[in-house]
Coordinates of C-alpha atoms in Angstrom, one line a residue:
M1 CA -8.0 21.4 -64.1
A2 CA -5.9 21.2 -61.0
H3 CA -4.1 24.5 -61.7
T4 CA -7.4 26.3 -62.2
K5 CA -8.8 25.1 -58.8
S6 CA -5.8 25.9 -56.6
P7 CA -6.4 29.7 -56.4
H8 CA -10.0 29.2 -55.6
R9 CA -9.2 26.8 -52.7
A10 CA -6.6 29.2 -51.3
V11 CA -9.2 32.0 -51.3
V12 CA -11.7 29.8 -49.5
G13 CA -9.1 28.8 -46.9
A14 CA -8.0 32.4 -46.3
R15 CA -11.6 33.5 -45.8
L16 CA -12.2 30.7 -43.3
L17 CA -9.1 31.6 -41.4
L18 CA -10.2 35.3 -41.3
S19 CA -13.6 34.3 -40.1
L20 CA -12.0 32.3 -37.2
L21 CA -9.6 35.0 -36.1
P22 CA -12.1 36.8 -33.8
L23 CA -12.9 33.5 -32.1
L24 CA -9.3 32.6 -31.7
A25 CA -8.5 36.1 -30.4
W26 CA -11.4 35.8 -27.9
M27 CA -10.1 32.4 -26.6
G28 CA -6.6 33.8 -26.3
A29 CA -7.8 36.8 -24.3
A30 CA -10.0 34.6 -22.1
W31 CA -7.0 32.3 -21.4
A32 CA -4.7 35.3 -20.8
E33 CA -7.3 36.8 -18.4
R34 CA -7.7 33.5 -16.5
P35 CA -6.6 34.1 -13.0
P36 CA -3.6 32.1 -11.8
A37 CA -4.4 29.1 -9.7
L38 CA -2.9 26.8 -7.1
L39 CA -3.6 23.1 -6.8
H40 CA -4.6 22.0 -3.3
L41 CA -4.7 18.3 -2.1
E42 CA -4.7 16.5 1.2
I43 CA -3.1 13.3 2.5
R44 CA -4.5 12.1 5.9
D45 CA -3.1 8.6 6.2
A46 CA -0.1 6.4 6.0
I47 CA 2.2 6.8 2.9
G48 CA 1.6 3.9 0.6
P49 CA 1.2 3.0 -3.0
A50 CA -2.3 4.6 -3.3
T51 CA -0.9 7.8 -1.7
S52 CA 2.0 8.0 -4.1
S53 CA -0.2 7.3 -7.2
F54 CA -2.6 10.0 -6.0
F55 CA 0.2 12.5 -5.5
L56 CA 1.9 11.8 -8.9
R57 CA -1.4 12.4 -10.7
A58 CA -1.8 15.7 -8.8
L59 CA 1.6 16.9 -10.0
K60 CA 0.8 15.8 -13.6
R61 CA -2.4 17.7 -13.4
A62 CA -0.6 20.8 -12.1
Q63 CA 1.8 20.8 -15.0
E64 CA -1.1 20.3 -17.6
R65 CA -3.1 23.1 -16.1
N66 CA 0.0 25.4 -15.7
V67 CA -0.8 26.2 -12.1
Q68 CA 1.5 28.4 -10.1
L69 CA 1.7 26.3 -6.9
V70 CA 0.9 22.9 -5.4
V71 CA 0.0 22.9 -1.8
L72 CA -0.2 19.5 0.0
E73 CA -1.8 19.5 3.4
M74 CA -0.4 16.4 5.2
D75 CA -1.0 14.5 8.4
T76 CA 0.8 11.2 8.3
P77 CA 2.3 8.7 10.8
G78 CA 4.8 7.5 8.1
G79 CA 4.6 4.7 5.7
L80 CA 6.5 2.6 3.1
D81 CA 9.9 3.7 1.9
S82 CA 9.3 2.8 -1.7
A83 CA 6.2 5.0 -1.9
M84 CA 7.9 7.9 -0.1
R85 CA 10.9 7.9 -2.5
E86 CA 8.6 7.8 -5.5
M87 CA 6.9 11.0 -4.2
I88 CA 10.2 12.7 -3.4
Q89 CA 11.5 12.0 -6.9
A90 CA 8.4 13.6 -8.3
I91 CA 8.8 16.7 -6.2
L92 CA 12.5 17.1 -7.2
A93 CA 11.6 16.8 -10.9
S94 CA 8.5 19.1 -10.7
P95 CA 8.7 22.5 -12.5
V96 CA 5.8 23.6 -10.3
P97 CA 6.8 24.5 -6.7
V98 CA 5.5 22.1 -4.1
V99 CA 4.5 23.4 -0.6
I100 CA 4.0 20.7 2.0
Y101 CA 1.9 22.0 4.9
V102 CA 1.5 19.9 8.1
S103 CA -2.0 20.9 9.1
P104 CA -4.3 21.2 11.0
S105 CA -3.0 21.8 14.6
G106 CA -2.4 18.4 16.2
A107 CA -1.2 16.8 12.9
R108 CA 2.2 15.3 12.4
A109 CA 4.7 14.5 9.7
A110 CA 6.4 11.5 11.3
S111 CA 8.8 9.1 9.7
A112 CA 8.3 9.3 5.9
G113 CA 6.5 12.6 6.3
T114 CA 9.8 14.1 7.6
Y115 CA 11.6 13.2 4.4
L116 CA 8.8 14.7 2.3
L117 CA 9.0 17.9 4.3
Y118 CA 12.8 18.1 3.6
A119 CA 12.3 17.5 -0.1
S120 CA 9.5 20.1 -0.6
H121 CA 10.3 23.5 -2.1
V122 CA 8.6 25.1 0.9
A123 CA 8.1 23.3 4.3
A124 CA 5.4 24.7 6.4
M125 CA 3.7 23.6 9.6
A126 CA 0.7 24.7 11.6
P127 CA 1.1 25.5 15.3
A128 CA 1.0 22.5 17.7
T129 CA 2.2 20.1 15.0
N130 CA 5.4 18.0 15.0
L131 CA 7.8 16.1 12.7
G132 CA 10.6 13.6 13.2
A133 CA 11.0 10.0 14.3
A134 CA 12.5 9.2 10.9
T135 CA 14.4 6.0 11.8
P136 CA 13.9 3.4 9.1
I137 CA 12.3 0.2 10.4
Q138 CA 13.0 -3.2 8.8
I139 CA 10.0 -5.2 7.8
G140 CA 9.7 -8.3 10.0
G141 CA 11.1 -6.6 13.1
P142 CA 14.6 -5.8 14.3
Q143 CA 17.3 -8.4 13.9
P144 CA 18.9 -9.8 17.0
S145 CA 22.1 -8.1 18.0
K146 CA 25.4 -9.8 18.2
P147 CA 26.7 -10.9 21.6
E148 CA 29.3 -8.5 23.2
D149 CA 32.9 -9.3 22.9
D150 CA 34.3 -11.1 26.0
H151 CA 37.7 -9.5 25.7
P152 CA 37.9 -6.3 27.8
R153 CA 40.7 -4.8 25.7
D154 CA 38.5 -4.8 22.6
K155 CA 35.2 -3.7 24.3
D156 CA 35.8 0.1 24.3
K157 CA 37.2 0.0 20.7
N158 CA 34.1 -1.8 19.3
E159 CA 31.5 0.0 21.4
Q160 CA 28.8 1.6 19.2
P161 CA 27.8 5.2 19.9
A162 CA 24.4 5.9 21.4
G163 CA 21.6 5.4 18.8
E164 CA 23.7 3.3 16.5
P165 CA 22.1 0.0 15.5
D166 CA 23.9 -3.2 16.3
S167 CA 23.4 -5.4 13.3
A168 CA 25.0 -4.8 9.9
L169 CA 21.7 -4.8 8.1
E170 CA 20.2 -2.1 10.4
R171 CA 23.4 0.0 10.0
K172 CA 23.1 -0.2 6.2
A173 CA 19.5 1.0 6.3
V174 CA 20.2 3.8 8.8
N175 CA 23.2 5.1 7.0
D176 CA 21.4 5.0 3.7
A177 CA 18.5 7.0 5.2
V178 CA 21.0 9.5 6.8
S179 CA 22.7 10.1 3.5
Y180 CA 19.3 10.5 1.8
I181 CA 17.9 13.1 4.2
R182 CA 21.2 15.0 4.4
G183 CA 21.2 15.2 0.6
L184 CA 17.7 16.7 0.7
A185 CA 18.7 19.1 3.4
E186 CA 21.7 20.4 1.4
L187 CA 19.5 20.8 -1.7
R188 CA 16.9 22.9 0.2
D189 CA 19.3 24.6 2.6
R190 CA 17.8 23.1 5.7
N191 CA 19.2 21.7 9.0
A192 CA 21.1 18.6 7.9
D193 CA 22.4 17.8 11.4
W194 CA 18.9 17.6 12.9
G195 CA 17.8 15.5 10.0
E196 CA 20.5 13.0 10.8
A197 CA 19.5 13.0 14.4
A198 CA 15.9 12.3 13.4
V199 CA 17.1 9.2 11.6
R200 CA 19.7 7.9 14.0
Q201 CA 18.0 8.8 17.3
A202 CA 14.3 9.2 16.2
V203 CA 14.0 12.7 17.7
S204 CA 11.1 14.9 17.0
L205 CA 10.4 18.7 17.0
T206 CA 7.4 21.0 17.4
A207 CA 6.6 23.5 14.7
R208 CA 8.0 26.5 16.6
V209 CA 11.4 24.8 17.4
A210 CA 11.6 23.4 13.9
L211 CA 11.3 27.0 12.5
E212 CA 14.0 28.2 14.9
Q213 CA 16.4 25.4 13.9
K214 CA 15.8 26.0 10.1
V215 CA 14.2 22.6 9.7
I216 CA 11.1 24.2 8.1
D217 CA 10.5 27.6 6.4
V218 CA 7.1 28.8 7.6
V219 CA 4.7 28.4 10.6
A220 CA 1.2 29.3 9.4
T221 CA -2.2 29.1 11.2
D222 CA -4.2 28.3 8.1
L223 CA -4.0 28.1 4.3
Q224 CA -4.7 31.8 3.9
D225 CA -1.9 32.7 6.4
L226 CA 0.4 30.4 4.5
L227 CA -0.3 32.0 1.1
H228 CA 0.2 35.5 2.7
Q229 CA 3.6 34.5 4.0
L230 CA 4.7 32.9 0.8
D231 CA 4.0 35.9 -1.4
G232 CA 7.2 37.2 -2.9
R233 CA 9.3 34.2 -1.6
K234 CA 11.9 32.8 -4.1
V235 CA 12.2 29.0 -4.4
K236 CA 14.6 27.0 -6.4
T237 CA 13.1 24.4 -8.7
R238 CA 14.9 22.0 -11.2
F239 CA 14.3 24.6 -13.9
G240 CA 15.5 27.6 -12.1
V241 CA 14.5 30.1 -9.4
V242 CA 10.8 31.0 -9.2
Q243 CA 9.3 33.9 -7.3
L244 CA 6.0 33.1 -5.8
A245 CA 3.1 35.4 -6.3
T246 CA 0.3 34.0 -4.1
Q247 CA -2.0 36.9 -3.8
G248 CA -5.3 36.4 -5.7
L249 CA -4.6 32.7 -6.5
V250 CA -7.7 30.7 -7.3
T251 CA -7.7 27.4 -5.3
E252 CA -8.4 24.3 -7.3
E253 CA -9.1 21.2 -5.3
F254 CA -7.7 17.8 -6.3
T255 CA -9.5 14.9 -4.7
A256 CA -9.0 11.1 -4.9
D257 CA -10.8 9.3 -7.7
W258 CA -12.4 5.8 -7.5
R259 CA -9.1 4.1 -8.6
T260 CA -7.2 5.7 -5.7
K261 CA -10.0 4.8 -3.3
V262 CA -10.1 1.2 -4.4
L263 CA -6.3 0.9 -4.2
S264 CA -6.4 2.4 -0.7
I265 CA -8.9 -0.3 0.3
L266 CA -7.0 -3.2 -1.2
T267 CA -3.7 -2.1 0.3
N268 CA -5.2 -1.8 3.8
P269 CA -3.6 -4.7 5.7
N270 CA -6.8 -5.5 7.4
V271 CA -8.7 -5.8 4.1
A272 CA -5.9 -7.8 2.5
Y273 CA -5.9 -10.2 5.5
L274 CA -9.6 -10.7 5.2
L275 CA -9.4 -11.2 1.4
M276 CA -6.8 -13.9 1.9
L277 CA -8.9 -15.8 4.4
A278 CA -12.0 -15.4 2.3
G279 CA -10.1 -16.8 -0.7
I280 CA -8.7 -19.8 1.2
Y281 CA -12.0 -20.7 2.8
G282 CA -13.9 -20.2 -0.5
L283 CA -11.6 -22.7 -2.3
L284 CA -12.0 -25.1 0.6
L285 CA -15.8 -25.0 0.5
E286 CA -15.6 -25.6 -3.3
G287 CA -13.4 -28.6 -2.6
Y288 CA -15.9 -30.0 -0.1
N289 CA -18.9 -29.4 -2.5
P290 CA -17.6 -29.8 -6.1
G291 CA -19.8 -28.2 -8.7
S292 CA -21.3 -25.5 -6.4
F293 CA -19.1 -22.9 -8.3
A294 CA -20.1 -19.8 -6.2
P295 CA -17.6 -20.5 -3.3
G296 CA -14.8 -21.3 -5.7
V297 CA -15.4 -18.2 -7.9
V298 CA -15.6 -15.9 -4.9
G299 CA -12.6 -17.5 -3.2
A300 CA -10.5 -17.3 -6.4
V301 CA -11.3 -13.6 -6.9
C302 CA -10.6 -12.8 -3.2
L303 CA -7.3 -14.7 -3.2
L304 CA -6.1 -12.9 -6.4
L305 CA -7.0 -9.6 -4.9
A306 CA -5.1 -10.5 -1.7
L307 CA -2.1 -11.6 -3.7
Y308 CA -2.1 -8.3 -5.6
A309 CA -2.2 -6.4 -2.3
F310 CA 0.6 -8.6 -0.9
Q311 CA 2.7 -7.8 -3.9
I312 CA 2.4 -4.1 -3.2
L313 CA 2.6 -4.3 0.6
S314 CA 5.7 -5.4 2.5
V315 CA 4.7 -8.9 3.7
N316 CA 6.5 -11.1 6.2
Y317 CA 6.3 -14.4 4.3
A318 CA 7.1 -16.4 7.4
G319 CA 3.8 -15.1 8.8
L320 CA 2.0 -16.0 5.6
A321 CA 3.4 -19.5 5.7
L322 CA 2.3 -19.9 9.4
I323 CA -1.2 -18.8 8.5
A324 CA -1.4 -21.3 5.7
L325 CA -0.1 -24.0 8.1
G326 CA -2.6 -23.1 10.7
I327 CA -5.6 -23.3 8.3
A328 CA -4.3 -26.6 7.0
L329 CA -4.1 -28.0 10.6
I330 CA -7.6 -26.8 11.4
V331 CA -9.0 -28.4 8.2
A332 CA -7.0 -31.6 9.0
E333 CA -8.7 -31.8 12.5
A334 CA -12.0 -32.1 10.7
F335 CA -10.8 -35.0 8.5
A336 CA -8.5 -36.8 10.9
P337 CA -9.7 -36.0 14.4
S338 CA -6.9 -36.0 16.9
F339 CA -9.0 -34.9 19.9
G340 CA -7.9 -31.3 19.5
A341 CA -4.2 -31.7 19.0
L342 CA -4.2 -30.7 15.3
G343 CA -6.8 -28.0 15.9
V344 CA -5.1 -26.3 18.8
G345 CA -1.8 -26.3 16.9
G346 CA -3.5 -24.8 13.9
V347 CA -5.1 -22.0 16.0
V348 CA -1.7 -21.2 17.6
A349 CA 0.1 -21.2 14.2
F350 CA -2.7 -19.1 12.6
T351 CA -2.6 -16.5 15.4
I352 CA 1.2 -16.2 15.4
G353 CA 1.3 -15.9 11.6
S354 CA -1.4 -13.2 11.6
V355 CA 0.6 -11.2 14.1
M356 CA 3.8 -11.5 12.0
L357 CA 2.1 -11.0 8.6
F358 CA 2.7 -7.2 8.4
E359 CA 4.7 -6.9 11.6
G360 CA 7.4 -4.4 10.9
Q361 CA 6.3 -1.5 13.0
V362 CA 5.6 0.5 9.9
P363 CA 3.0 3.1 10.9
G364 CA -0.4 2.5 9.4
F365 CA 0.5 -0.8 7.9
R366 CA -0.3 -3.3 10.6
I367 CA -3.3 -5.6 11.2
A368 CA -5.6 -4.6 14.0
R369 CA -5.0 -6.8 17.0
G370 CA -8.8 -7.0 17.6
L371 CA -9.3 -8.4 14.1
I372 CA -6.6 -11.1 14.6
G373 CA -8.2 -12.0 17.9
G374 CA -11.7 -12.3 16.4
M375 CA -10.5 -14.5 13.5
A376 CA -8.5 -16.7 15.9
V377 CA -11.6 -17.1 18.2
T378 CA -13.7 -18.0 15.1
A379 CA -11.1 -20.5 13.9
A380 CA -11.0 -22.1 17.4
F381 CA -14.8 -22.2 17.5
V382 CA -14.9 -23.9 14.1
M383 CA -12.3 -26.4 15.3
L384 CA -14.3 -27.2 18.5
L385 CA -17.5 -27.4 16.6
S386 CA -15.9 -30.0 14.2
A387 CA -14.5 -32.0 17.1
G388 CA -17.9 -32.0 18.9
M389 CA -19.7 -33.1 15.8
F390 CA -17.2 -35.9 15.4
M391 CA -17.7 -37.1 19.0
R392 CA -21.5 -37.0 18.6
S393 CA -21.2 -39.0 15.4
R394 CA -19.2 -41.7 17.1
R395 CA -21.9 -42.1 19.8
A396 CA -24.8 -42.0 17.3
R397 CA -26.6 -45.1 16.1
V398 CA -25.5 -46.5 12.8
V399 CA -28.1 -46.0 10.2
T400 CA -26.5 -47.2 7.0
G401 CA -24.4 -50.2 5.8
A402 CA -24.1 -53.8 7.0
E403 CA -23.4 -52.7 10.6
Q404 CA -26.9 -51.3 10.9
L405 CA -28.4 -54.9 10.4
L406 CA -26.6 -56.0 13.6
Q407 CA -28.9 -53.7 15.6
E408 CA -32.1 -54.9 13.9
H409 CA -34.4 -57.9 14.5
A410 CA -35.6 -60.3 11.8
V411 CA -38.8 -62.3 11.6
A412 CA -38.8 -65.9 10.3
L413 CA -40.9 -66.4 7.3
E414 CA -41.0 -70.2 7.6
D415 CA -39.9 -73.1 9.8
F416 CA -36.3 -74.2 9.2
D417 CA -33.6 -76.0 11.1
S418 CA -30.5 -74.6 9.5
V419 CA -31.2 -72.5 6.4
G420 CA -34.4 -70.4 5.7
R421 CA -35.8 -67.1 4.8
V422 CA -36.3 -64.1 7.1
D423 CA -37.8 -60.7 6.8
I424 CA -35.8 -57.7 8.0
R425 CA -36.9 -54.1 7.3
G426 CA -39.3 -55.3 4.6
E427 CA -36.5 -57.2 2.8
I428 CA -36.3 -61.0 2.4
W429 CA -32.9 -62.4 3.3
R430 CA -31.3 -65.9 3.3
A431 CA -30.6 -66.8 6.9
V432 CA -28.6 -69.6 8.7
T433 CA -29.0 -70.7 12.2
R434 CA -27.7 -73.3 14.7
A435 CA -31.0 -73.9 16.4
P436 CA -34.4 -74.8 14.9
V437 CA -36.6 -71.7 14.1
K438 CA -40.4 -71.5 14.0
K439 CA -42.3 -69.3 11.6
G440 CA -43.0 -65.8 13.0
V441 CA -40.3 -65.9 15.7
R442 CA -38.2 -62.8 16.3
L443 CA -34.6 -63.4 15.5
K444 CA -31.4 -61.5 16.4
V445 CA -28.8 -60.9 13.6
L446 CA -25.4 -62.2 14.8
R447 CA -23.3 -61.7 11.6
V448 CA -23.6 -60.5 8.0
D449 CA -21.9 -62.6 5.4
G450 CA -22.5 -61.1 2.0
L451 CA -26.3 -61.7 1.4
T452 CA -26.6 -64.2 4.2
L453 CA -27.5 -63.5 7.8
E454 CA -26.5 -65.6 10.7
V455 CA -29.4 -65.4 13.2
A456 CA -30.5 -66.8 16.5
P457 CA -33.7 -66.6 18.5
A458 CA -33.9 -63.1 20.2
E459 CA -34.4 -64.7 23.6
E460 CA -30.9 -66.2 23.3

């Protein structure tokens, strides 16, 4: 039976294939007639984890769609070294040529942006833009320099050239950056000497001078002018030389999705700072009011998000420790009032830690000074409010406990010489006295001994 059905199945399959041939031919023709495209995206902020993730997904999209060119319009003050290197590695490995265009006029490609320009297959700038200032900055601020040698005979020999950092750690970072940018310059046949000067001396160039010194390839007024100048240019990719044909390219925009936007928000130092404070205060409120749940849940979520952001960002952990110490001292002021000593110390530690938290002079990754000032004033207000409430509570009349009875008057319920019964606040108490007491007389409470009151006539 199997042998008799095989020819029939083959015939059916052949007919089905023949019936699909026109559709496949039409799809192939439509694909062949599809106009070539370029992928266009923009970066208008500091280079960070969200930026690199967005850029890598754009390059992946360009390869999947088989576009002819990727054009990245950029305006950045710099950013994190790790994110920048991730983007550069993707550019060097990309089979699709990447054009980085510093635009519009007035934009800049400072610090990390300069390295990206050097790595791009085509570096372009709009008029009245600039690049440079590519000296790496250590997170946490510069290290103190070593004291000069007191021996005159060794002074000239050990003297560093202009622009050379003093500490060994800074020299390592600068020399590494110099080698990196010179390697990119040699790969793209650009001015390696100026790239080294941008790292060592933090120099900058305008677009026109950068073109004259072979730092960039093109100066274009807008995207259309850029594409016109790139038509016919040959660029070298990892997979060989590609001749650009930019006439008639269809522009496909690549914009950030919700994940990139959320990551950008979380990795904003101001947001991460507020999330950390919200998490700490939420957990404290849950500790003050166990079982309320809402402050604890919100605080835990905020603190986890803050820790995630700190894992991505370059955090000065000394600043983080000072913030935690400051909050602990402010809370301690409420529980163990020291007439402001703990609270003032807490506000000072909190402020200094906030300033240090992301203090590394990395452009775009610092906490706004106004936000720090506002949070410090709020913490000081909370501390003063707690101290004021404590002082008022000390002056207030006692309303609970045995001490309250010392401020009340009792009324004798019977005549007695030493032991009897009295009424105080609607309660009947056993009372002792050293002087005879008549029924109905107002008595003053002298001492409370368990369930017995020592009383005396109020007149005494």
